[in-house]
Amino acid sequence: MSQQPRRRPSKPYRRPQKDPVRILAFEALRAVDERDAYANLVLPPLLRKAREGADFDARDAALATELVYGSLRRQGTYDAIIAQCVDRPLREVDPPVLDVLTLGAHQLLGTRIPTHAAVSASVELARVVLGDGRAKFVNAVLRKVAAHDLDGWLERVAPPYDEDPEEHLGIVHAHPRWVVSALWDALGGGRAGIEDLLEADNERPEVTLVARPGRSTAEELLVAAGEDSALPGRWSPYAVRLAEGGEPGALEPVREGRAGVQDEGSQLVALALANAPVEGTDRAWLDGCAGPGGKAALLAALAAQRGAALLASEKQPHRARLVARALDGNPGPYAVIAADGTRPAWRAGAFDRVLVDVPCTGLGALRRRPEARWRRRPEDLDGFAPLQRELLRQALEAVRVGGVVGYATCSPHPAETRAVVDDVLKGRGGAPVEVEWIDARPLMPGVPALGDGPDVQLWPHLHGTDAMYLALLRRTG
Ligand SMILES: C[S@@+](CC[C@H](N)C(=O)[O-])C[C@H]1O[C@@H](n2cnc3c(N)ncnc32)[C@H](O)[C@@H]1O
């Protein structure tokens, strides 16, 4: 009698466990990856929808946010580590698989989640979103990632600082090398400063509110938020900083548009322009790149207190609508138009004060947009360069002799800041313009470490603000 070969009893099939936090984090990463979406725009509606369901509380939302932001922020570093743990070039790993691996790597290396929980949660996620076959691959890779902690991995994947400082800092602090290089050029100084800056980019910024002058006060915001949930701003008399988890939308002055969410760096820029001395009249103000309207709303409120009017102009009609919403209810005269600032819809010399907060790479706001640093390319600078120069030229045309122009960027990259101003003043690509520099530093009273002037560069690690740049120029002829 022939014997049947004995079959090993197969494991009974177990359904994958659906973990809503990790599934939501995966969906957010896919949207950022596939649709070039911004995490700060994709995540809130996903979280809102999840919280409408029964089983998703505030702690789940906080964990999902941490997983998404942390994974995106440190993506380059995690890529370098995962590349050591797979048997093929990373570009040959399917993007959804890589997203699950990145989420897993962040749990293993960037959070306090215990190793076994991080691996098993990632494998369960892979079973749900990728299928059982690819879940095995995820399991194998993450077990290799788990062999070292983050410091152990950094020693393995980053070159020693002395051999290649920029590459070392880029991997250790999760910034592309060219961004490290640009930020270091702008900041100057030694290793300690740039390391502090890169780490500040990896921290989530506080939510800062602005009390729009004449409509609300910092005191009102502090009372509305509650003593334990808010602190006064560091530099701006109108600023209030919310404690972690504070919901601006829950505050009445914000809901009524009398206050808004605005980084203190942006407040300082608007205040410095508003307080720069002009000669003669001070009735007509222009914000030439106003969308979505943060600075315009502060300027409009300040203008109203002085009997001046603000024209807020923005090229993109949908962003002009956001400006109109931000300015709604302003007590003084204002107008919002959709117009191209390089083809002005106003006559030359019509304004006493002009702000151009030009489109830029946003390298000064990396802490707000975790994916931005990996998306930006050095070539982007060339794309913005002519537009930035033309917008500044037109701003200088728009202001009358004796009036003031503020040129602002939320990038500290020298090619977007001083180089633009110098080129325009020297007449490169247009006629030379007669101006005098205004020292912006005394217009930010109490703010330390503002450099040699006359222009000002703010920094996240020194001022707790975005890295806003401001040059103030008075038209002299
Ligand atoms: C850095 S943002 C301004 C931020 C704004 N000042 C605030 O505080 O909310 C630059 C804005 O310039 C707009 N823009 C781009 N090209 C423009 C142009 N040619 N003329 C006017 N605005 C332009 C962009 O659509 C964007 O809304």
Short mmCIF file of C-alpha atoms and ligand atoms in Angstrom, two decimals:
data_model
loop_
_atom_site.label_atom_id
_atom_site.label_comp_id
_atom_site.label_asym_id
_atom_site.label_seq_id
_atom_site.Cartn_x
_atom_site.Cartn_y
_atom_site.Cartn_z
CA MET A 1 0.00 0.00 0.00
CA SER A 2 1.50 3.35 -1.05
CA GLN A 3 1.69 5.95 1.65
CA GLN A 4 0.34 9.46 1.04
CA PRO A 5 3.01 12.11 1.72
CA ARG A 6 2.12 13.83 4.96
CA ARG A 7 1.17 17.46 4.40
CA ARG A 8 2.12 20.02 6.99
CA PRO A 9 -1.08 21.40 8.42
CA SER A 10 -1.34 24.91 6.95
CA LYS A 11 -1.89 27.80 9.35
CA PRO A 12 -5.53 28.77 9.47
CA TYR A 13 -6.09 32.00 7.54
CA ARG A 14 -6.34 35.02 9.78
CA ARG A 15 -7.91 38.18 8.51
CA PRO A 16 -5.54 41.19 8.67
CA GLN A 17 -6.24 43.56 11.51
CA LYS A 18 -7.44 46.91 10.27
CA ASP A 19 -5.78 49.73 12.18
CA PRO A 20 -7.55 52.98 11.22
CA VAL A 21 -4.62 55.17 12.35
CA ARG A 22 -2.08 53.46 10.12
CA ILE A 23 -4.46 53.11 7.20
CA LEU A 24 -5.18 56.83 7.38
CA ALA A 25 -1.45 57.64 7.57
CA PHE A 26 -0.84 55.42 4.54
CA GLU A 27 -3.63 57.13 2.57
CA ALA A 28 -2.11 60.52 3.35
CA LEU A 29 1.36 59.41 2.21
CA ARG A 30 -0.10 57.98 -1.00
CA ALA A 31 -1.85 61.27 -1.76
CA VAL A 32 1.35 63.23 -1.16
CA ASP A 33 3.31 60.80 -3.31
CA GLU A 34 0.84 60.20 -6.15
CA ARG A 35 -0.89 63.53 -6.49
CA ASP A 36 1.90 65.81 -5.30
CA ALA A 37 -0.54 66.85 -2.59
CA TYR A 38 0.53 68.83 0.47
CA ALA A 39 0.35 66.93 3.74
CA ASN A 40 -0.96 69.97 5.61
CA LEU A 41 -3.90 70.11 3.19
CA VAL A 42 -4.55 66.37 2.79
CA LEU A 43 -4.44 65.40 6.43
CA PRO A 44 -7.09 67.63 8.08
CA PRO A 45 -10.04 66.34 5.95
CA LEU A 46 -8.91 62.73 6.43
CA LEU A 47 -8.74 63.28 10.18
CA ARG A 48 -12.11 65.04 10.23
CA LYS A 49 -13.73 62.15 8.39
CA ALA A 50 -12.11 59.57 10.67
CA ARG A 51 -13.22 61.43 13.77
CA GLU A 52 -16.81 61.37 12.58
CA GLY A 53 -16.58 57.58 12.98
CA ALA A 54 -16.91 56.11 16.46
CA ASP A 55 -13.44 54.63 16.97
CA PHE A 56 -11.05 57.47 16.31
CA ASP A 57 -10.21 59.80 19.18
CA ALA A 58 -7.87 62.76 19.65
CA ARG A 59 -4.95 60.48 20.55
CA ASP A 60 -5.44 58.53 17.32
CA ALA A 61 -5.44 61.80 15.40
CA ALA A 62 -2.22 62.89 17.12
CA LEU A 63 -0.53 59.56 16.30
CA ALA A 64 -1.67 59.64 12.66
CA THR A 65 -0.35 63.20 12.34
CA GLU A 66 2.99 62.25 13.87
CA LEU A 67 3.31 59.23 11.58
CA VAL A 68 2.59 61.28 8.45
CA TYR A 69 4.65 64.34 9.32
CA GLY A 70 7.55 62.35 10.76
CA SER A 71 7.71 59.95 7.81
CA LEU A 72 7.64 62.77 5.27
CA ARG A 73 10.10 64.99 7.09
CA ARG A 74 12.73 62.30 7.46
CA GLN A 75 11.98 60.62 4.15
CA GLY A 76 15.49 61.08 2.70
CA THR A 77 17.12 59.59 5.80
CA TYR A 78 14.69 56.67 5.90
CA ASP A 79 15.27 56.08 2.18
CA ALA A 80 19.02 55.81 2.80
CA ILE A 81 18.38 53.28 5.59
CA ILE A 82 15.77 51.22 3.74
CA ALA A 83 18.10 51.10 0.73
CA GLN A 84 20.54 49.15 2.92
CA CYS A 85 17.84 46.62 3.77
CA VAL A 86 16.44 45.75 0.34
CA ASP A 87 18.08 43.67 -2.36
CA ARG A 88 17.31 46.04 -5.24
CA PRO A 89 17.61 49.75 -6.00
CA LEU A 90 15.00 51.72 -4.10
CA ARG A 91 13.48 53.11 -7.31
CA GLU A 92 12.47 49.54 -8.19
CA VAL A 93 10.42 49.17 -5.01
CA ASP A 94 6.75 49.93 -5.70
CA PRO A 95 5.83 53.34 -4.26
CA PRO A 96 2.97 52.00 -2.06
CA VAL A 97 5.35 49.39 -0.63
CA LEU A 98 7.93 52.08 0.02
CA ASP A 99 5.30 54.16 1.81
CA VAL A 100 4.48 51.26 4.15
CA LEU A 101 8.22 50.72 4.74
CA THR A 102 8.76 54.41 5.46
CA LEU A 103 5.88 54.45 7.94
CA GLY A 104 7.38 51.36 9.57
CA ALA A 105 10.89 52.84 9.64
CA HIS A 106 9.56 55.98 11.30
CA GLN A 107 7.79 53.95 13.97
CA LEU A 108 10.96 51.95 14.58
CA LEU A 109 13.48 54.77 14.49
CA GLY A 110 11.61 57.98 15.17
CA THR A 111 9.02 57.11 17.83
CA ARG A 112 8.83 55.26 21.15
CA ILE A 113 6.60 52.56 19.72
CA PRO A 114 8.15 49.21 20.82
CA THR A 115 9.92 47.29 18.04
CA HIS A 116 7.55 44.31 17.94
CA ALA A 117 4.49 46.59 17.84
CA ALA A 118 6.01 48.73 15.06
CA VAL A 119 6.84 45.69 12.91
CA SER A 120 3.58 43.84 13.48
CA ALA A 121 1.45 46.97 12.93
CA SER A 122 3.30 47.61 9.65
CA VAL A 123 2.89 44.02 8.50
CA GLU A 124 -0.83 44.14 9.28
CA LEU A 125 -1.07 47.41 7.36
CA ALA A 126 0.76 45.81 4.44
CA ARG A 127 -1.66 42.87 4.49
CA VAL A 128 -4.60 45.27 4.30
CA VAL A 129 -3.29 47.67 1.66
CA LEU A 130 -0.78 45.56 -0.32
CA GLY A 131 -1.80 41.92 0.17
CA ASP A 132 -0.21 38.98 1.99
CA GLY A 133 2.63 38.40 -0.50
CA ARG A 134 4.07 41.87 -0.20
CA ALA A 135 3.46 41.89 3.54
CA LYS A 136 6.15 39.19 3.83
CA PHE A 137 8.61 41.48 2.05
CA VAL A 138 7.68 44.32 4.41
CA ASN A 139 8.21 42.03 7.38
CA ALA A 140 11.65 40.95 6.16
CA VAL A 141 12.82 44.50 5.44
CA LEU A 142 11.55 45.98 8.70
CA ARG A 143 13.24 43.24 10.71
CA LYS A 144 16.52 44.40 9.16
CA VAL A 145 15.69 48.06 9.86
CA ALA A 146 14.98 47.10 13.49
CA ALA A 147 18.54 45.76 13.89
CA HIS A 148 19.83 49.24 14.84
CA ASP A 149 18.44 52.38 16.42
CA LEU A 150 18.51 55.68 14.55
CA ASP A 151 21.98 56.68 15.79
CA GLY A 152 23.32 53.27 14.84
CA TRP A 153 21.92 53.64 11.35
CA LEU A 154 23.18 57.21 10.94
CA GLU A 155 26.70 56.02 11.72
CA ARG A 156 26.32 53.48 8.94
CA VAL A 157 24.67 55.59 6.24
CA ALA A 158 26.07 59.11 6.77
CA PRO A 159 29.67 59.93 5.85
CA PRO A 160 31.77 61.31 8.73
CA TYR A 161 31.31 65.07 9.22
CA ASP A 162 34.98 65.77 8.56
CA GLU A 163 34.88 64.01 5.22
CA ASP A 164 31.74 65.62 3.85
CA PRO A 165 30.04 68.05 6.26
CA GLU A 166 27.04 68.88 4.05
CA GLU A 167 26.20 65.28 3.18
CA HIS A 168 26.66 64.28 6.82
CA LEU A 169 24.32 67.01 8.07
CA GLY A 170 21.86 66.30 5.27
CA ILE A 171 21.47 62.66 6.27
CA VAL A 172 21.61 63.18 10.01
CA HIS A 173 19.11 66.07 10.00
CA ALA A 174 17.05 64.89 7.02
CA HIS A 175 17.56 67.68 4.49
CA PRO A 176 18.70 67.35 0.86
CA ARG A 177 22.33 68.28 0.51
CA TRP A 178 21.67 71.33 -1.71
CA VAL A 179 19.25 72.72 0.88
CA VAL A 180 21.83 72.27 3.67
CA SER A 181 24.32 74.07 1.50
CA ALA A 182 21.97 76.98 0.68
CA LEU A 183 20.81 77.40 4.29
CA TRP A 184 24.38 77.34 5.54
CA ASP A 185 25.42 79.98 3.00
CA ALA A 186 22.59 82.21 4.17
CA LEU A 187 23.18 81.61 7.88
CA GLY A 188 27.00 81.66 7.90
CA GLY A 189 28.91 80.52 10.98
CA GLY A 190 29.99 77.09 12.10
CA ARG A 191 28.49 73.68 12.68
CA ALA A 192 26.44 74.46 15.78
CA GLY A 193 24.26 77.11 14.13
CA ILE A 194 23.37 75.15 11.03
CA GLU A 195 22.64 72.04 13.13
CA ASP A 196 20.27 74.07 15.31
CA LEU A 197 18.55 75.43 12.22
CA LEU A 198 18.15 72.02 10.57
CA GLU A 199 16.75 70.56 13.78
CA ALA A 200 14.33 73.49 14.14
CA ASP A 201 13.04 72.61 10.65
CA ASN A 202 12.23 69.14 12.01
CA GLU A 203 10.06 70.42 14.82
CA ARG A 204 6.40 71.19 14.46
CA PRO A 205 5.86 74.93 14.77
CA GLU A 206 3.56 76.32 17.45
CA VAL A 207 0.26 77.65 16.21
CA THR A 208 0.48 81.43 16.48
CA LEU A 209 -2.47 83.78 16.32
CA VAL A 210 -2.63 87.43 15.37
CA ALA A 211 -5.10 89.79 16.99
CA ARG A 212 -6.00 92.17 14.17
CA PRO A 213 -5.43 95.68 15.55
CA GLY A 214 -8.58 97.62 16.29
CA ARG A 215 -10.63 94.43 16.06
CA SER A 216 -9.17 92.26 18.79
CA THR A 217 -6.25 92.26 21.22
CA ALA A 218 -3.69 89.73 22.39
CA GLU A 219 -5.32 89.97 25.83
CA GLU A 220 -8.70 89.00 24.40
CA LEU A 221 -7.11 86.00 22.66
CA LEU A 222 -5.34 84.93 25.85
CA VAL A 223 -8.59 85.03 27.77
CA ALA A 224 -10.50 83.25 25.00
CA ALA A 225 -7.90 80.46 24.78
CA GLY A 226 -7.60 80.12 28.56
CA GLU A 227 -4.54 80.81 30.68
CA ASP A 228 -3.13 77.29 30.46
CA SER A 229 -3.60 77.00 26.73
CA ALA A 230 -1.89 80.10 25.39
CA LEU A 231 1.11 82.36 25.84
CA PRO A 232 1.78 85.89 24.61
CA GLY A 233 3.87 86.14 21.44
CA ARG A 234 7.60 86.57 21.71
CA TRP A 235 7.97 89.67 19.54
CA SER A 236 4.74 90.95 18.08
CA PRO A 237 2.35 92.78 20.41
CA TYR A 238 -0.52 91.20 18.47
CA ALA A 239 0.70 87.59 18.72
CA VAL A 240 -0.53 84.76 20.94
CA ARG A 241 0.97 81.27 20.91
CA LEU A 242 -1.38 78.34 21.38
CA ALA A 243 -0.35 75.30 23.41
CA GLU A 244 -0.02 71.97 21.58
CA GLY A 245 -3.39 70.76 20.35
CA GLY A 246 -4.99 74.23 20.65
CA GLU A 247 -7.77 74.68 18.11
CA PRO A 248 -7.78 78.20 16.65
CA GLY A 249 -11.19 77.60 15.08
CA ALA A 250 -12.66 77.09 18.55
CA LEU A 251 -11.94 80.73 19.50
CA GLU A 252 -14.63 83.31 18.87
CA PRO A 253 -12.31 86.15 17.72
CA VAL A 254 -10.84 83.78 15.10
CA ARG A 255 -14.25 82.57 13.97
CA GLU A 256 -15.37 86.18 13.61
CA GLY A 257 -12.27 87.12 11.55
CA ARG A 258 -11.10 89.62 14.15
CA ALA A 259 -8.05 87.42 14.68
CA GLY A 260 -6.31 84.85 12.49
CA VAL A 261 -3.55 82.27 12.39
CA GLN A 262 -0.24 83.89 11.44
CA ASP A 263 3.39 83.11 12.11
CA GLU A 264 5.12 85.80 14.13
CA GLY A 265 7.70 86.28 11.37
CA SER A 266 4.94 87.36 8.99
CA GLN A 267 3.56 89.69 11.63
CA LEU A 268 6.99 91.28 12.10
CA VAL A 269 7.34 91.84 8.36
CA ALA A 270 3.95 93.53 8.04
CA LEU A 271 4.55 95.63 11.18
CA ALA A 272 8.01 96.75 10.03
CA LEU A 273 6.62 97.91 6.68
CA ALA A 274 3.71 99.67 8.37
CA ASN A 275 6.00 101.45 10.84
CA ALA A 276 8.81 102.43 8.44
CA PRO A 277 8.98 106.23 8.24
CA VAL A 278 7.59 107.71 5.00
CA GLU A 279 7.92 111.33 3.98
CA GLY A 280 4.64 113.11 3.32
CA THR A 281 1.24 111.49 2.96
CA ASP A 282 0.44 108.02 4.25
CA ARG A 283 -2.93 107.19 2.78
CA ALA A 284 -2.54 104.55 0.06
CA TRP A 285 -1.05 101.12 0.72
CA LEU A 286 -0.60 98.22 -1.70
CA ASP A 287 0.00 94.53 -1.08
CA GLY A 288 1.03 93.30 -4.53
CA CYS A 289 1.19 89.53 -3.81
CA ALA A 290 -1.53 89.22 -1.23
CA GLY A 291 -2.81 85.64 -1.40
CA PRO A 292 -3.93 84.02 0.84
CA GLY A 293 -4.15 87.27 2.76
CA GLY A 294 -2.36 86.89 6.12
CA LYS A 295 -0.19 89.99 5.82
CA ALA A 296 -2.88 91.89 3.92
CA ALA A 297 -5.33 91.40 6.80
CA LEU A 298 -2.82 92.77 9.32
CA LEU A 299 -1.85 95.66 7.02
CA ALA A 300 -5.50 96.50 6.34
CA ALA A 301 -6.25 96.65 10.07
CA LEU A 302 -3.21 98.90 10.70
CA ALA A 303 -4.11 101.07 7.71
CA ALA A 304 -7.64 101.49 9.07
CA GLN A 305 -6.26 102.84 12.35
CA ARG A 306 -4.35 105.52 10.41
CA GLY A 307 -7.04 106.46 7.97
CA ALA A 308 -5.20 104.77 5.09
CA ALA A 309 -6.67 102.35 2.52
CA LEU A 310 -5.20 99.04 1.38
CA LEU A 311 -5.36 97.63 -2.13
CA ALA A 312 -4.70 93.88 -1.92
CA SER A 313 -3.79 92.41 -5.27
CA GLU A 314 -3.21 88.74 -6.10
CA LYS A 315 -2.71 87.06 -9.46
CA GLN A 316 -4.63 83.83 -8.83
CA PRO A 317 -8.38 84.48 -8.69
CA HIS A 318 -9.02 81.66 -6.22
CA ARG A 319 -6.34 83.04 -3.91
CA ALA A 320 -7.76 86.55 -4.34
CA ARG A 321 -11.03 85.13 -2.99
CA LEU A 322 -9.13 83.91 0.09
CA VAL A 323 -7.75 87.42 0.51
CA ALA A 324 -11.27 88.85 0.31
CA ARG A 325 -12.36 86.41 3.01
CA ALA A 326 -9.38 87.34 5.22
CA LEU A 327 -10.16 91.06 4.90
CA ASP A 328 -13.91 90.75 5.33
CA GLY A 329 -15.09 93.00 8.17
CA ASN A 330 -11.99 95.22 8.12
CA PRO A 331 -13.10 98.53 9.65
CA GLY A 332 -11.27 100.78 7.15
CA PRO A 333 -11.35 101.12 3.37
CA TYR A 334 -9.83 98.34 1.29
CA ALA A 335 -10.20 96.62 -2.06
CA VAL A 336 -9.18 93.19 -3.30
CA ILE A 337 -8.39 92.57 -6.97
CA ALA A 338 -7.08 89.67 -9.01
CA ALA A 339 -4.22 91.18 -11.00
CA ASP A 340 -0.75 90.34 -12.23
CA GLY A 341 1.76 92.39 -10.27
CA THR A 342 4.13 92.43 -13.25
CA ARG A 343 1.45 94.24 -15.34
CA PRO A 344 0.19 96.69 -12.83
CA ALA A 345 -3.43 97.69 -12.77
CA TRP A 346 -2.50 100.96 -10.99
CA ARG A 347 -0.66 104.08 -12.01
CA ALA A 348 3.01 104.61 -11.22
CA GLY A 349 3.70 106.39 -7.94
CA ALA A 350 0.17 105.83 -6.63
CA PHE A 351 1.12 104.35 -3.25
CA ASP A 352 2.81 105.46 -0.05
CA ARG A 353 3.63 101.92 1.14
CA VAL A 354 3.97 98.76 -0.94
CA LEU A 355 4.58 95.18 0.13
CA VAL A 356 5.68 92.48 -2.30
CA ASP A 357 5.87 89.14 -0.52
CA VAL A 358 6.99 87.31 -3.62
CA PRO A 359 6.45 83.68 -4.64
CA CYS A 360 9.56 81.70 -3.65
CA THR A 361 10.90 78.24 -2.89
CA GLY A 362 9.55 78.41 0.67
CA LEU A 363 12.82 77.11 2.11
CA GLY A 364 12.13 79.27 5.16
CA ALA A 365 8.94 77.42 6.05
CA LEU A 366 10.14 73.81 5.82
CA ARG A 367 8.84 73.03 9.32
CA ARG A 368 5.29 73.66 8.06
CA ARG A 369 5.49 71.58 4.89
CA PRO A 370 7.20 68.32 5.71
CA GLU A 371 7.42 67.07 2.12
CA ALA A 372 8.57 70.36 0.57
CA ARG A 373 12.29 69.89 1.11
CA TRP A 374 12.30 66.64 -0.92
CA ARG A 375 10.18 68.07 -3.69
CA ARG A 376 12.04 71.28 -4.33
CA ARG A 377 14.91 71.27 -6.83
CA PRO A 378 17.75 73.79 -7.18
CA GLU A 379 16.39 74.59 -10.67
CA ASP A 380 13.25 76.01 -9.01
CA LEU A 381 15.34 79.03 -8.07
CA ASP A 382 15.82 79.87 -11.76
CA GLY A 383 12.08 79.59 -12.29
CA PHE A 384 11.32 82.19 -9.61
CA ALA A 385 14.24 84.56 -10.31
CA PRO A 386 12.81 86.68 -13.18
CA LEU A 387 9.37 86.92 -11.53
CA GLN A 388 10.82 88.03 -8.19
CA ARG A 389 12.86 90.75 -9.91
CA GLU A 390 9.95 92.00 -12.00
CA LEU A 391 7.60 92.09 -9.01
CA LEU A 392 10.13 94.16 -7.05
CA ARG A 393 10.71 96.47 -10.04
CA GLN A 394 6.98 97.07 -10.37
CA ALA A 395 6.63 97.61 -6.62
CA LEU A 396 9.28 100.34 -6.84
CA GLU A 397 7.37 101.86 -9.76
CA ALA A 398 4.13 101.75 -7.80
CA VAL A 399 5.47 103.72 -4.83
CA ARG A 400 5.81 107.51 -4.92
CA VAL A 401 9.09 109.27 -4.21
CA GLY A 402 9.51 109.24 -0.42
CA GLY A 403 7.32 106.16 -0.01
CA VAL A 404 8.49 102.74 1.13
CA VAL A 405 8.63 99.29 -0.47
CA GLY A 406 9.01 96.08 1.52
CA TYR A 407 10.43 93.11 -0.41
CA ALA A 408 9.75 89.90 1.51
CA THR A 409 10.25 86.17 0.97
CA CYS A 410 9.67 83.11 3.11
CA SER A 411 12.99 81.80 1.90
CA PRO A 412 16.41 82.71 3.25
CA HIS A 413 18.12 81.52 0.04
CA PRO A 414 20.55 84.31 -0.95
CA ALA A 415 19.43 83.95 -4.60
CA GLU A 416 15.89 84.92 -3.57
CA THR A 417 16.75 87.62 -1.07
CA ARG A 418 19.66 90.04 -1.31
CA ALA A 419 20.64 89.01 -4.86
CA VAL A 420 17.19 90.01 -6.16
CA VAL A 421 17.28 93.40 -4.43
CA ASP A 422 20.86 94.12 -5.53
CA ASP A 423 20.11 93.21 -9.15
CA VAL A 424 17.02 95.40 -9.32
CA LEU A 425 18.71 98.38 -7.67
CA LYS A 426 21.67 98.11 -10.03
CA GLY A 427 19.33 98.09 -13.00
CA ARG A 428 20.11 94.56 -14.21
CA GLY A 429 17.35 93.72 -16.67
CA GLY A 430 15.77 97.19 -16.32
CA ALA A 431 16.59 100.79 -15.49
CA PRO A 432 18.50 101.43 -12.23
CA VAL A 433 16.23 102.62 -9.44
CA GLU A 434 17.05 105.39 -7.01
CA VAL A 435 16.33 104.26 -3.48
CA GLU A 436 17.80 104.40 -0.04
CA TRP A 437 17.87 101.40 2.23
CA ILE A 438 15.93 101.63 5.45
CA ASP A 439 17.43 99.72 8.35
CA ALA A 440 14.71 97.19 9.14
CA ARG A 441 16.22 96.11 12.46
CA PRO A 442 14.94 98.96 14.67
CA LEU A 443 11.50 98.33 13.18
CA MET A 444 11.50 94.94 14.90
CA PRO A 445 12.01 96.21 18.46
CA GLY A 446 13.29 93.72 20.98
CA VAL A 447 14.11 91.07 18.37
CA PRO A 448 17.72 89.91 18.86
CA ALA A 449 20.25 88.50 16.39
CA LEU A 450 19.11 90.44 13.33
CA GLY A 451 22.56 90.61 11.77
CA ASP A 452 24.35 93.59 10.26
CA GLY A 453 21.32 95.08 8.46
CA PRO A 454 19.95 96.98 6.76
CA ASP A 455 17.83 94.02 5.64
CA VAL A 456 16.62 91.41 8.10
CA GLN A 457 16.65 87.63 8.06
CA LEU A 458 14.59 85.81 10.69
CA TRP A 459 15.35 82.19 11.64
CA PRO A 460 13.34 79.36 13.19
CA HIS A 461 16.10 78.37 15.62
CA LEU A 462 16.88 81.93 16.72
CA HIS A 463 13.47 83.61 16.65
CA GLY A 464 10.98 80.72 16.67
CA THR A 465 9.55 82.12 13.41
CA ASP A 466 9.63 81.06 9.79
CA ALA A 467 12.81 82.21 8.04
CA MET A 468 11.26 85.39 6.58
CA TYR A 469 13.44 87.92 4.80
CA LEU A 470 12.66 91.65 4.59
CA ALA A 471 14.34 94.48 2.71
CA LEU A 472 12.90 97.99 3.15
CA LEU A 473 13.61 100.57 0.45
CA ARG A 474 12.60 104.22 0.27
CA ARG A 475 12.15 105.59 -3.23
CA THR A 476 14.31 108.67 -3.63
CA GLY A 477 14.02 109.55 -7.28
C1 LIG B 1 4.37 84.17 -0.68
S1 LIG B 1 2.75 84.28 -1.30
C2 LIG B 1 2.15 85.72 -0.48
C3 LIG B 1 1.70 85.44 0.94
C4 LIG B 1 0.86 86.58 1.49
N1 LIG B 1 1.59 87.81 1.52
C5 LIG B 1 0.36 86.28 2.89
O1 LIG B 1 0.93 86.77 3.86
O2 LIG B 1 -0.65 85.58 3.01
C6 LIG B 1 2.99 84.86 -2.92
C7 LIG B 1 1.70 85.10 -3.67
O3 LIG B 1 2.02 85.73 -4.90
C8 LIG B 1 1.11 85.28 -5.88
N2 LIG B 1 1.66 85.60 -7.21
C9 LIG B 1 2.41 84.84 -8.01
N3 LIG B 1 2.71 85.49 -9.14
C10 LIG B 1 2.15 86.71 -9.05
C11 LIG B 1 2.09 87.83 -9.90
N4 LIG B 1 2.69 87.85 -11.09
N5 LIG B 1 1.41 88.91 -9.49
C12 LIG B 1 0.78 88.91 -8.29
N6 LIG B 1 0.80 87.88 -7.43
C13 LIG B 1 1.48 86.78 -7.82
C14 LIG B 1 0.97 83.82 -5.57
O4 LIG B 1 -0.22 83.31 -6.16
C15 LIG B 1 0.95 83.82 -4.05
O5 LIG B 1 -0.37 83.91 -3.59
#
